[in-house]
GROMACS .gro file of N, CA, C and O in nm:
model
  400
    1MET      N    1   0.068  -0.169  -0.011
    1MET     CA    2   0.008   0.003  -0.004
    1MET      C    3   0.087   0.122  -0.008
    1MET      O    4  -0.008   0.195  -0.047
    2ALA      N    5   0.177   0.109   0.067
    2ALA     CA    6   0.281   0.208  -0.019
    2ALA      C    7   0.302   0.282  -0.158
    2ALA      O    8   0.375   0.374  -0.143
    3PHE      N    9   0.285   0.236  -0.212
    3PHE     CA   10   0.325   0.286  -0.328
    3PHE      C   11   0.142   0.341  -0.370
    3PHE      O   12   0.173   0.314  -0.548
    4SER      N   13   0.040   0.318  -0.381
    4SER     CA   14  -0.051   0.353  -0.412
    4SER      C   15  -0.087   0.469  -0.452
    4SER      O   16  -0.139   0.482  -0.508
    5PHE      N   17   0.001   0.562  -0.392
    5PHE     CA   18   0.032   0.745  -0.465
    5PHE      C   19   0.059   0.698  -0.582
    5PHE      O   20   0.015   0.824  -0.706
    6ILE      N   21   0.106   0.658  -0.616
    6ILE     CA   22   0.212   0.597  -0.788
    6ILE      C   23   0.146   0.537  -0.862
    6ILE      O   24   0.148   0.460  -1.006
    7THR      N   25   0.026   0.465  -0.828
    7THR     CA   26   0.012   0.307  -0.893
    7THR      C   27  -0.118   0.366  -0.971
    7THR      O   28  -0.232   0.415  -0.855
    8ALA      N   29  -0.205   0.244  -1.045
    8ALA     CA   30  -0.326   0.273  -1.019
    8ALA      C   31  -0.388   0.176  -1.019
    8ALA      O   32  -0.360   0.064  -1.025
    9ARG      N   33  -0.589   0.180  -1.033
    9ARG     CA   34  -0.623   0.035  -1.025
    9ARG      C   35  -0.739   0.010  -1.184
    9ARG      O   36  -0.769   0.143  -1.173
   10SER      N   37  -0.717  -0.083  -1.221
   10SER     CA   38  -0.886  -0.110  -1.368
   10SER      C   39  -0.957  -0.173  -1.270
   10SER      O   40  -0.985  -0.290  -1.193
   11PHE      N   41  -1.137  -0.190  -1.367
   11PHE     CA   42  -1.221  -0.233  -1.389
   11PHE      C   43  -1.334  -0.215  -1.490
   11PHE      O   44  -1.285  -0.142  -1.498
   12GLU      N   45  -1.368  -0.339  -1.497
   12GLU     CA   46  -1.477  -0.355  -1.605
   12GLU      C   47  -1.537  -0.319  -1.613
   12GLU      O   48  -1.629  -0.363  -1.467
   13THR      N   49  -1.674  -0.297  -1.711
   13THR     CA   50  -1.796  -0.192  -1.674
   13THR      C   51  -1.812  -0.243  -1.853
   13THR      O   52  -1.788  -0.234  -1.908
   14PRO      N   53  -1.936  -0.215  -1.838
   14PRO     CA   54  -2.048  -0.252  -1.944
   14PRO      C   55  -2.066  -0.135  -2.017
   14PRO      O   56  -2.035  -0.008  -1.877
   15CYS      N   57  -2.030  -0.057  -2.122
   15CYS     CA   58  -2.050   0.022  -2.168
   15CYS      C   59  -2.217   0.021  -2.321
   15CYS      O   60  -2.204  -0.112  -2.376
   16THR      N   61  -2.236   0.116  -2.317
   16THR     CA   62  -2.347   0.155  -2.502
   16THR      C   63  -2.249   0.236  -2.538
   16THR      O   64  -2.157   0.362  -2.504
   17ILE      N   65  -2.260   0.233  -2.716
   17ILE     CA   66  -2.172   0.313  -2.792
   17ILE      C   67  -2.249   0.318  -2.879
   17ILE      O   68  -2.345   0.244  -2.946
   18THR      N   69  -2.319   0.473  -2.873
   18THR     CA   70  -2.347   0.524  -3.032
   18THR      C   71  -2.305   0.612  -3.108
   18THR      O   72  -2.170   0.731  -3.081
   19VAL      N   73  -2.321   0.546  -3.257
   19VAL     CA   74  -2.182   0.564  -3.340
   19VAL      C   75  -2.362   0.656  -3.425
   19VAL      O   76  -2.453   0.530  -3.479
   20GLU      N   77  -2.309   0.776  -3.497
   20GLU     CA   78  -2.382   0.832  -3.650
   20GLU      C   79  -2.254   0.914  -3.740
   20GLU      O   80  -2.208   0.970  -3.698
   21GLN      N   81  -2.330   0.828  -3.860
   21GLN     CA   82  -2.254   0.883  -3.895
   21GLN      C   83  -2.405   0.946  -4.039
   21GLN      O   84  -2.391   0.860  -4.153
   22SER      N   85  -2.395   1.081  -4.039
   22SER     CA   86  -2.471   1.126  -4.161
   22SER      C   87  -2.413   1.230  -4.177
   22SER      O   88  -2.346   1.279  -4.112
   23PRO      N   89  -2.532   1.298  -4.291
   23PRO     CA   90  -2.498   1.466  -4.293
   23PRO      C   91  -2.456   1.566  -4.206
   23PRO      O   92  -2.408   1.671  -4.205
   24GLU      N   93  -2.550   1.521  -4.149
   24GLU     CA   94  -2.603   1.575  -4.019
   24GLU      C   95  -2.499   1.598  -3.894
   24GLU      O   96  -2.426   1.709  -3.794
   25HIS      N   97  -2.443   1.449  -3.863
   25HIS     CA   98  -2.377   1.421  -3.779
   25HIS      C   99  -2.306   1.327  -3.792
   25HIS      O  100  -2.298   1.265  -3.924
   26PHE      N  101  -2.192   1.348  -3.727
   26PHE     CA  102  -2.081   1.278  -3.732
   26PHE      C  103  -1.967   1.195  -3.601
   26PHE      O  104  -1.887   1.244  -3.545
   27HIS      N  105  -2.003   1.128  -3.533
   27HIS     CA  106  -1.997   1.087  -3.317
   27HIS      C  107  -1.981   0.983  -3.304
   27HIS      O  108  -2.048   0.902  -3.401
   28ALA      N  109  -1.941   0.930  -3.264
   28ALA     CA  110  -1.922   0.829  -3.197
   28ALA      C  111  -1.933   0.852  -2.998
   28ALA      O  112  -1.827   0.904  -2.919
   29HIS      N  113  -2.008   0.822  -2.882
   29HIS     CA  114  -2.049   0.860  -2.756
   29HIS      C  115  -2.053   0.723  -2.676
   29HIS      O  116  -2.079   0.616  -2.792
   30VAL      N  117  -1.986   0.688  -2.596
   30VAL     CA  118  -1.953   0.574  -2.519
   30VAL      C  119  -2.020   0.632  -2.309
   30VAL      O  120  -1.955   0.757  -2.310
   31GLU      N  121  -2.172   0.577  -2.320
   31GLU     CA  122  -2.165   0.568  -2.150
   31GLU      C  123  -2.068   0.455  -2.082
   31GLU      O  124  -2.181   0.342  -2.105
   32LEU      N  125  -2.099   0.483  -2.013
   32LEU     CA  126  -2.006   0.373  -1.918
   32LEU      C  127  -2.179   0.357  -1.799
   32LEU      O  128  -2.193   0.415  -1.828
   33ALA      N  129  -2.179   0.212  -1.796
   33ALA     CA  130  -2.305   0.157  -1.705
   33ALA      C  131  -2.274   0.206  -1.555
   33ALA      O  132  -2.130   0.275  -1.473
   34ASP      N  133  -2.309   0.170  -1.475
   34ASP     CA  134  -2.335   0.285  -1.320
   34ASP      C  135  -2.296   0.355  -1.270
   34ASP      O  136  -2.229   0.393  -1.232
   35GLU      N  137  -2.329   0.495  -1.405
   35GLU     CA  138  -2.262   0.639  -1.394
   35GLU      C  139  -2.109   0.622  -1.357
   35GLU      O  140  -2.080   0.689  -1.274
   36VAL      N  141  -2.089   0.556  -1.379
   36VAL     CA  142  -1.944   0.545  -1.338
   36VAL      C  143  -1.856   0.760  -1.404
   36VAL      O  144  -1.880   0.712  -1.487
   37ILE      N  145  -1.751   0.742  -1.288
   37ILE     CA  146  -1.728   0.920  -1.406
   37ILE      C  147  -1.598   0.918  -1.357
   37ILE      O  148  -1.513   0.831  -1.299
   38ILE      N  149  -1.557   0.954  -1.485
   38ILE     CA  150  -1.410   1.018  -1.547
   38ILE      C  151  -1.335   1.098  -1.497
   38ILE      O  152  -1.394   1.205  -1.492
   39GLN      N  153  -1.219   1.119  -1.419
   39GLN     CA  154  -1.161   1.223  -1.348
   39GLN      C  155  -0.998   1.266  -1.471
   39GLN      O  156  -1.014   1.105  -1.563
   40PRO      N  157  -0.976   1.309  -1.464
   40PRO     CA  158  -0.817   1.380  -1.579
   40PRO      C  159  -0.713   1.253  -1.465
   40PRO      O  160  -0.688   1.170  -1.391
   41GLY      N  161  -0.720   1.204  -1.619
   41GLY     CA  162  -0.591   1.112  -1.576
   41GLY      C  163  -0.629   0.955  -1.638
   41GLY      O  164  -0.526   0.868  -1.630
   42ASP      N  165  -0.723   0.974  -1.610
   42ASP     CA  166  -0.854   0.817  -1.604
   42ASP      C  167  -0.832   0.739  -1.759
   42ASP      O  168  -0.849   0.860  -1.862
   43LYS      N  169  -0.821   0.616  -1.804
   43LYS     CA  170  -0.855   0.620  -1.921
   43LYS      C  171  -0.879   0.516  -1.927
   43LYS      O  172  -0.968   0.403  -1.850
   44VAL      N  173  -1.000   0.448  -2.036
   44VAL     CA  174  -1.065   0.393  -2.092
   44VAL      C  175  -1.077   0.303  -2.181
   44VAL      O  176  -1.083   0.357  -2.327
   45ARG      N  177  -1.073   0.212  -2.176
   45ARG     CA  178  -1.014   0.141  -2.294
   45ARG      C  179  -1.099  -0.007  -2.369
   45ARG      O  180  -1.221  -0.035  -2.251
   46VAL      N  181  -1.225   0.106  -2.439
   46VAL     CA  182  -1.347  -0.056  -2.500
   46VAL      C  183  -1.274  -0.169  -2.586
   46VAL      O  184  -1.230  -0.134  -2.695
   47HIS      N  185  -1.360  -0.255  -2.534
   47HIS     CA  186  -1.299  -0.376  -2.632
   47HIS      C  187  -1.377  -0.424  -2.695
   47HIS      O  188  -1.493  -0.453  -2.745
   48GLY      N  189  -1.336  -0.497  -2.802
   48GLY     CA  190  -1.451  -0.522  -2.912
   48GLY      C  191  -1.354  -0.522  -3.068
   48GLY      O  192  -1.245  -0.446  -3.062
   49ALA      N  193  -1.454  -0.597  -3.144
   49ALA     CA  194  -1.387  -0.546  -3.322
   49ALA      C  195  -1.409  -0.419  -3.354
   49ALA      O  196  -1.499  -0.344  -3.257
   50PRO      N  197  -1.345  -0.395  -3.419
   50PRO     CA  198  -1.356  -0.198  -3.511
   50PRO      C  199  -1.499  -0.170  -3.500
   50PRO      O  200  -1.552  -0.255  -3.646
   51ILE      N  201  -1.575  -0.034  -3.523
   51ILE     CA  202  -1.663  -0.014  -3.537
   51ILE      C  203  -1.671   0.058  -3.654
   51ILE      O  204  -1.626   0.132  -3.695
   52GLN      N  205  -1.770  -0.023  -3.775
   52GLN     CA  206  -1.789   0.037  -3.879
   52GLN      C  207  -1.940   0.020  -3.916
   52GLN      O  208  -2.023  -0.060  -3.919
   53ILE      N  209  -1.999   0.127  -3.957
   53ILE     CA  210  -2.136   0.210  -3.987
   53ILE      C  211  -2.189   0.236  -4.147
   53ILE      O  212  -2.099   0.372  -4.202
   54PRO      N  213  -2.259   0.186  -4.211
   54PRO     CA  214  -2.260   0.277  -4.320
   54PRO      C  215  -2.345   0.426  -4.318
   54PRO      O  216  -2.345   0.430  -4.260
   55PHE      N  217  -2.208   0.516  -4.420
   55PHE     CA  218  -2.312   0.594  -4.401
   55PHE      C  219  -2.492   0.641  -4.411
   55PHE      O  220  -2.532   0.604  -4.508
   56GLY      N  221  -2.508   0.803  -4.350
   56GLY     CA  222  -2.611   0.768  -4.338
   56GLY      C  223  -2.720   0.694  -4.231
   56GLY      O  224  -2.825   0.669  -4.182
   57THR      N  225  -2.620   0.660  -4.158
   57THR     CA  226  -2.722   0.583  -4.043
   57THR      C  227  -2.633   0.624  -3.901
   57THR      O  228  -2.532   0.675  -3.905
   58ARG      N  229  -2.730   0.537  -3.803
   58ARG     CA  230  -2.686   0.526  -3.664
   58ARG      C  231  -2.727   0.413  -3.578
   58ARG      O  232  -2.828   0.392  -3.564
   59GLN      N  233  -2.635   0.382  -3.514
   59GLN     CA  234  -2.649   0.262  -3.487
   59GLN      C  235  -2.587   0.260  -3.283
   59GLN      O  236  -2.510   0.310  -3.272
   60VAL      N  237  -2.616   0.160  -3.229
   60VAL     CA  238  -2.613   0.141  -3.078
   60VAL      C  239  -2.539   0.014  -3.038
   60VAL      O  240  -2.611  -0.116  -3.117
   61PHE      N  241  -2.434   0.014  -2.983
   61PHE     CA  242  -2.387  -0.129  -2.942
   61PHE      C  243  -2.265  -0.145  -2.800
   61PHE      O  244  -2.299  -0.043  -2.770
   62GLU      N  245  -2.354  -0.232  -2.745
   62GLU     CA  246  -2.307  -0.245  -2.639
   62GLU      C  247  -2.171  -0.351  -2.606
   62GLU      O  248  -2.189  -0.405  -2.682
   63ARG      N  249  -2.123  -0.364  -2.525
   63ARG     CA  250  -1.966  -0.354  -2.525
   63ARG      C  251  -1.913  -0.346  -2.347
   63ARG      O  252  -1.975  -0.361  -2.298
   64ARG      N  253  -1.768  -0.390  -2.355
   64ARG     CA  254  -1.732  -0.378  -2.204
   64ARG      C  255  -1.625  -0.305  -2.238
   64ARG      O  256  -1.556  -0.316  -2.382
   65ALA      N  257  -1.573  -0.236  -2.132
   65ALA     CA  258  -1.449  -0.116  -2.110
   65ALA      C  259  -1.370  -0.174  -1.975
   65ALA      O  260  -1.419  -0.205  -1.873
   66THR      N  261  -1.289  -0.141  -1.980
   66THR     CA  262  -1.148  -0.153  -1.912
   66THR      C  263  -1.196  -0.019  -1.840
   66THR      O  264  -1.135   0.067  -1.937
   67VAL      N  265  -1.165   0.073  -1.744
   67VAL     CA  266  -1.145   0.164  -1.695
   67VAL      C  267  -0.984   0.192  -1.577
   67VAL      O  268  -1.028   0.104  -1.512
   68THR      N  269  -0.935   0.291  -1.642
   68THR     CA  270  -0.779   0.234  -1.567
   68THR      C  271  -0.789   0.407  -1.460
   68THR      O  272  -0.800   0.489  -1.547
   69ARG      N  273  -0.789   0.352  -1.375
   69ARG     CA  274  -0.749   0.468  -1.271
   69ARG      C  275  -0.627   0.555  -1.256
   69ARG      O  276  -0.603   0.479  -1.205
   70ALA      N  277  -0.637   0.676  -1.295
   70ALA     CA  278  -0.546   0.730  -1.241
   70ALA      C  279  -0.534   0.745  -1.130
   70ALA      O  280  -0.555   0.744  -1.008
   71SER      N  281  -0.342   0.735  -1.056
   71SER     CA  282  -0.330   0.777  -0.932
   71SER      C  283  -0.337   0.884  -0.899
   71SER      O  284  -0.311   0.983  -0.988
   72PRO      N  285  -0.291   0.905  -0.778
   72PRO     CA  286  -0.341   1.057  -0.781
   72PRO      C  287  -0.179   1.140  -0.806
   72PRO      O  288  -0.224   1.282  -0.857
   73LEU      N  289  -0.080   1.072  -0.776
   73LEU     CA  290   0.027   1.159  -0.872
   73LEU      C  291  -0.003   1.200  -1.064
   73LEU      O  292   0.025   1.291  -1.082
   74ALA      N  293  -0.040   1.093  -1.124
   74ALA     CA  294  -0.080   1.096  -1.269
   74ALA      C  295  -0.201   1.229  -1.275
   74ALA      O  296  -0.165   1.294  -1.354
   75ARG      N  297  -0.311   1.188  -1.159
   75ARG     CA  298  -0.407   1.317  -1.208
   75ARG      C  299  -0.371   1.446  -1.190
   75ARG      O  300  -0.386   1.505  -1.242
   76ALA      N  301  -0.277   1.426  -1.059
   76ALA     CA  302  -0.204   1.648  -1.049
   76ALA      C  303  -0.143   1.632  -1.190
   76ALA      O  304  -0.142   1.732  -1.185
   77LEU      N  305  -0.082   1.537  -1.226
   77LEU     CA  306  -0.031   1.591  -1.359
   77LEU      C  307  -0.072   1.655  -1.480
   77LEU      O  308  -0.075   1.733  -1.539
   78THR      N  309  -0.199   1.515  -1.481
   78THR     CA  310  -0.259   1.591  -1.573
   78THR      C  311  -0.327   1.721  -1.587
   78THR      O  312  -0.378   1.768  -1.671
   79ARG      N  313  -0.398   1.771  -1.480
   79ARG     CA  314  -0.434   1.873  -1.455
   79ARG      C  315  -0.355   2.028  -1.495
   79ARG      O  316  -0.371   2.112  -1.542
   80LEU      N  317  -0.159   1.918  -1.419
   80LEU     CA  318  -0.140   2.014  -1.380
   80LEU      C  319  -0.083   2.047  -1.610
   80LEU      O  320  -0.057   2.166  -1.630
   81ALA      N  321  -0.031   1.948  -1.652
   81ALA     CA  322  -0.052   1.975  -1.768
   81ALA      C  323  -0.175   2.036  -1.896
   81ALA      O  324  -0.165   2.129  -1.942
   82ALA      N  325  -0.316   2.025  -1.818
   82ALA     CA  326  -0.446   2.069  -1.917
   82ALA      C  327  -0.444   2.151  -1.861
   82ALA      O  328  -0.445   2.329  -1.944
   83TYR      N  329  -0.353   2.301  -1.708
   83TYR     CA  330  -0.382   2.412  -1.679
   83TYR      C  331  -0.256   2.426  -1.840
   83TYR      O  332  -0.316   2.609  -1.868
   84PHE      N  333  -0.211   2.425  -1.784
   84PHE     CA  334  -0.048   2.479  -1.950
   84PHE      C  335  -0.033   2.450  -2.065
   84PHE      O  336  -0.061   2.536  -2.187
   85ASP      N  337  -0.160   2.369  -2.123
   85ASP     CA  338  -0.230   2.388  -2.227
   85ASP      C  339  -0.342   2.444  -2.286
   85ASP      O  340  -0.322   2.551  -2.408
   86LEU      N  341  -0.427   2.535  -2.157
   86LEU     CA  342  -0.547   2.605  -2.183
   86LEU      C  343  -0.450   2.685  -2.145
   86LEU      O  344  -0.498   2.837  -2.229
   87ALA      N  345  -0.364   2.780  -2.081
   87ALA     CA  346  -0.262   2.899  -2.097
   87ALA      C  347  -0.298   2.878  -2.233
   87ALA      O  348  -0.274   3.014  -2.219
   88GLU      N  349  -0.165   2.813  -2.331
   88GLU     CA  350  -0.183   2.861  -2.467
   88GLU      C  351  -0.262   2.907  -2.545
   88GLU      O  352  -0.230   3.027  -2.618
   89LEU      N  353  -0.400   2.879  -2.476
   89LEU     CA  354  -0.499   2.984  -2.552
   89LEU      C  355  -0.497   3.116  -2.534
   89LEU      O  356  -0.595   3.199  -2.628
   90TYR      N  357  -0.472   3.137  -2.432
   90TYR     CA  358  -0.467   3.261  -2.377
   90TYR      C  359  -0.344   3.382  -2.486
   90TYR      O  360  -0.365   3.487  -2.457
   91GLU      N  361  -0.281   3.283  -2.512
   91GLU     CA  362  -0.099   3.385  -2.569
   91GLU      C  363  -0.171   3.484  -2.731
   91GLU      O  364  -0.094   3.435  -2.819
   92VAL      N  365  -0.311   3.476  -2.709
   92VAL     CA  366  -0.365   3.500  -2.868
   92VAL      C  367  -0.358   3.658  -2.831
   92VAL      O  368  -0.449   3.719  -2.762
   93SER      N  369  -0.341   3.726  -2.974
   93SER     CA  370  -0.339   3.901  -2.946
   93SER      C  371  -0.387   3.935  -3.071
   93SER      O  372  -0.380   3.846  -3.200
   94PHE      N  373  -0.443   4.063  -3.068
   94PHE     CA  374  -0.530   4.100  -3.168
   94PHE      C  375  -0.443   4.253  -3.231
   94PHE      O  376  -0.393   4.322  -3.184
   95ASN      N  377  -0.401   4.280  -3.282
   95ASN     CA  378  -0.346   4.383  -3.355
   95ASN      C  379  -0.428   4.465  -3.441
   95ASN      O  380  -0.493   4.466  -3.494
   96ALA      N  381  -0.431   4.617  -3.428
   96ALA     CA  382  -0.522   4.694  -3.396
   96ALA      C  383  -0.511   4.770  -3.595
   96ALA      O  384  -0.600   4.783  -3.605
   97GLY      N  385  -0.380   4.765  -3.601
   97GLY     CA  386  -0.284   4.741  -3.754
   97GLY      C  387  -0.349   4.609  -3.867
   97GLY      O  388  -0.416   4.552  -3.800
   98ARG      N  389  -0.282   4.667  -4.005
   98ARG     CA  390  -0.393   4.579  -4.115
   98ARG      C  391  -0.189   4.571  -4.118
   98ARG      O  392  -0.051   4.561  -4.080
   99ILE      N  393  -0.249   4.350  -4.083
   99ILE     CA  394  -0.146   4.304  -4.118
   99ILE      C  395  -0.047   4.294  -4.278
   99ILE      O  396  -0.153   4.277  -4.336
  100LYS      N  397   0.116   4.331  -4.336
  100LYS     CA  398   0.163   4.343  -4.397
  100LYS      C  399   0.173   4.214  -4.488
  100LYS      O  400   0.291   4.134  -4.447
   0.00000   0.00000   0.00000
């Protein structure tokens, strides 16, 4: 238990995958069962064959997923990295003059 600060734990859970490929929507959403909350640094791996659907359709699949919880150290590092990634967006400036 001395290394619990740097080790991660994993568990499996059922999940529902909704895939839509149409002129209006192009997305894939994964919903984990039992209202599992994903936090910074956590990883989700959905099991099964790759999903391919015909254009213009929407399909729902039931699969299993492995959730790997980030250790407290990994979670803290992920939050820190995200802060600096977000800060890069603030480095945008607007020039009142014309760009030549």
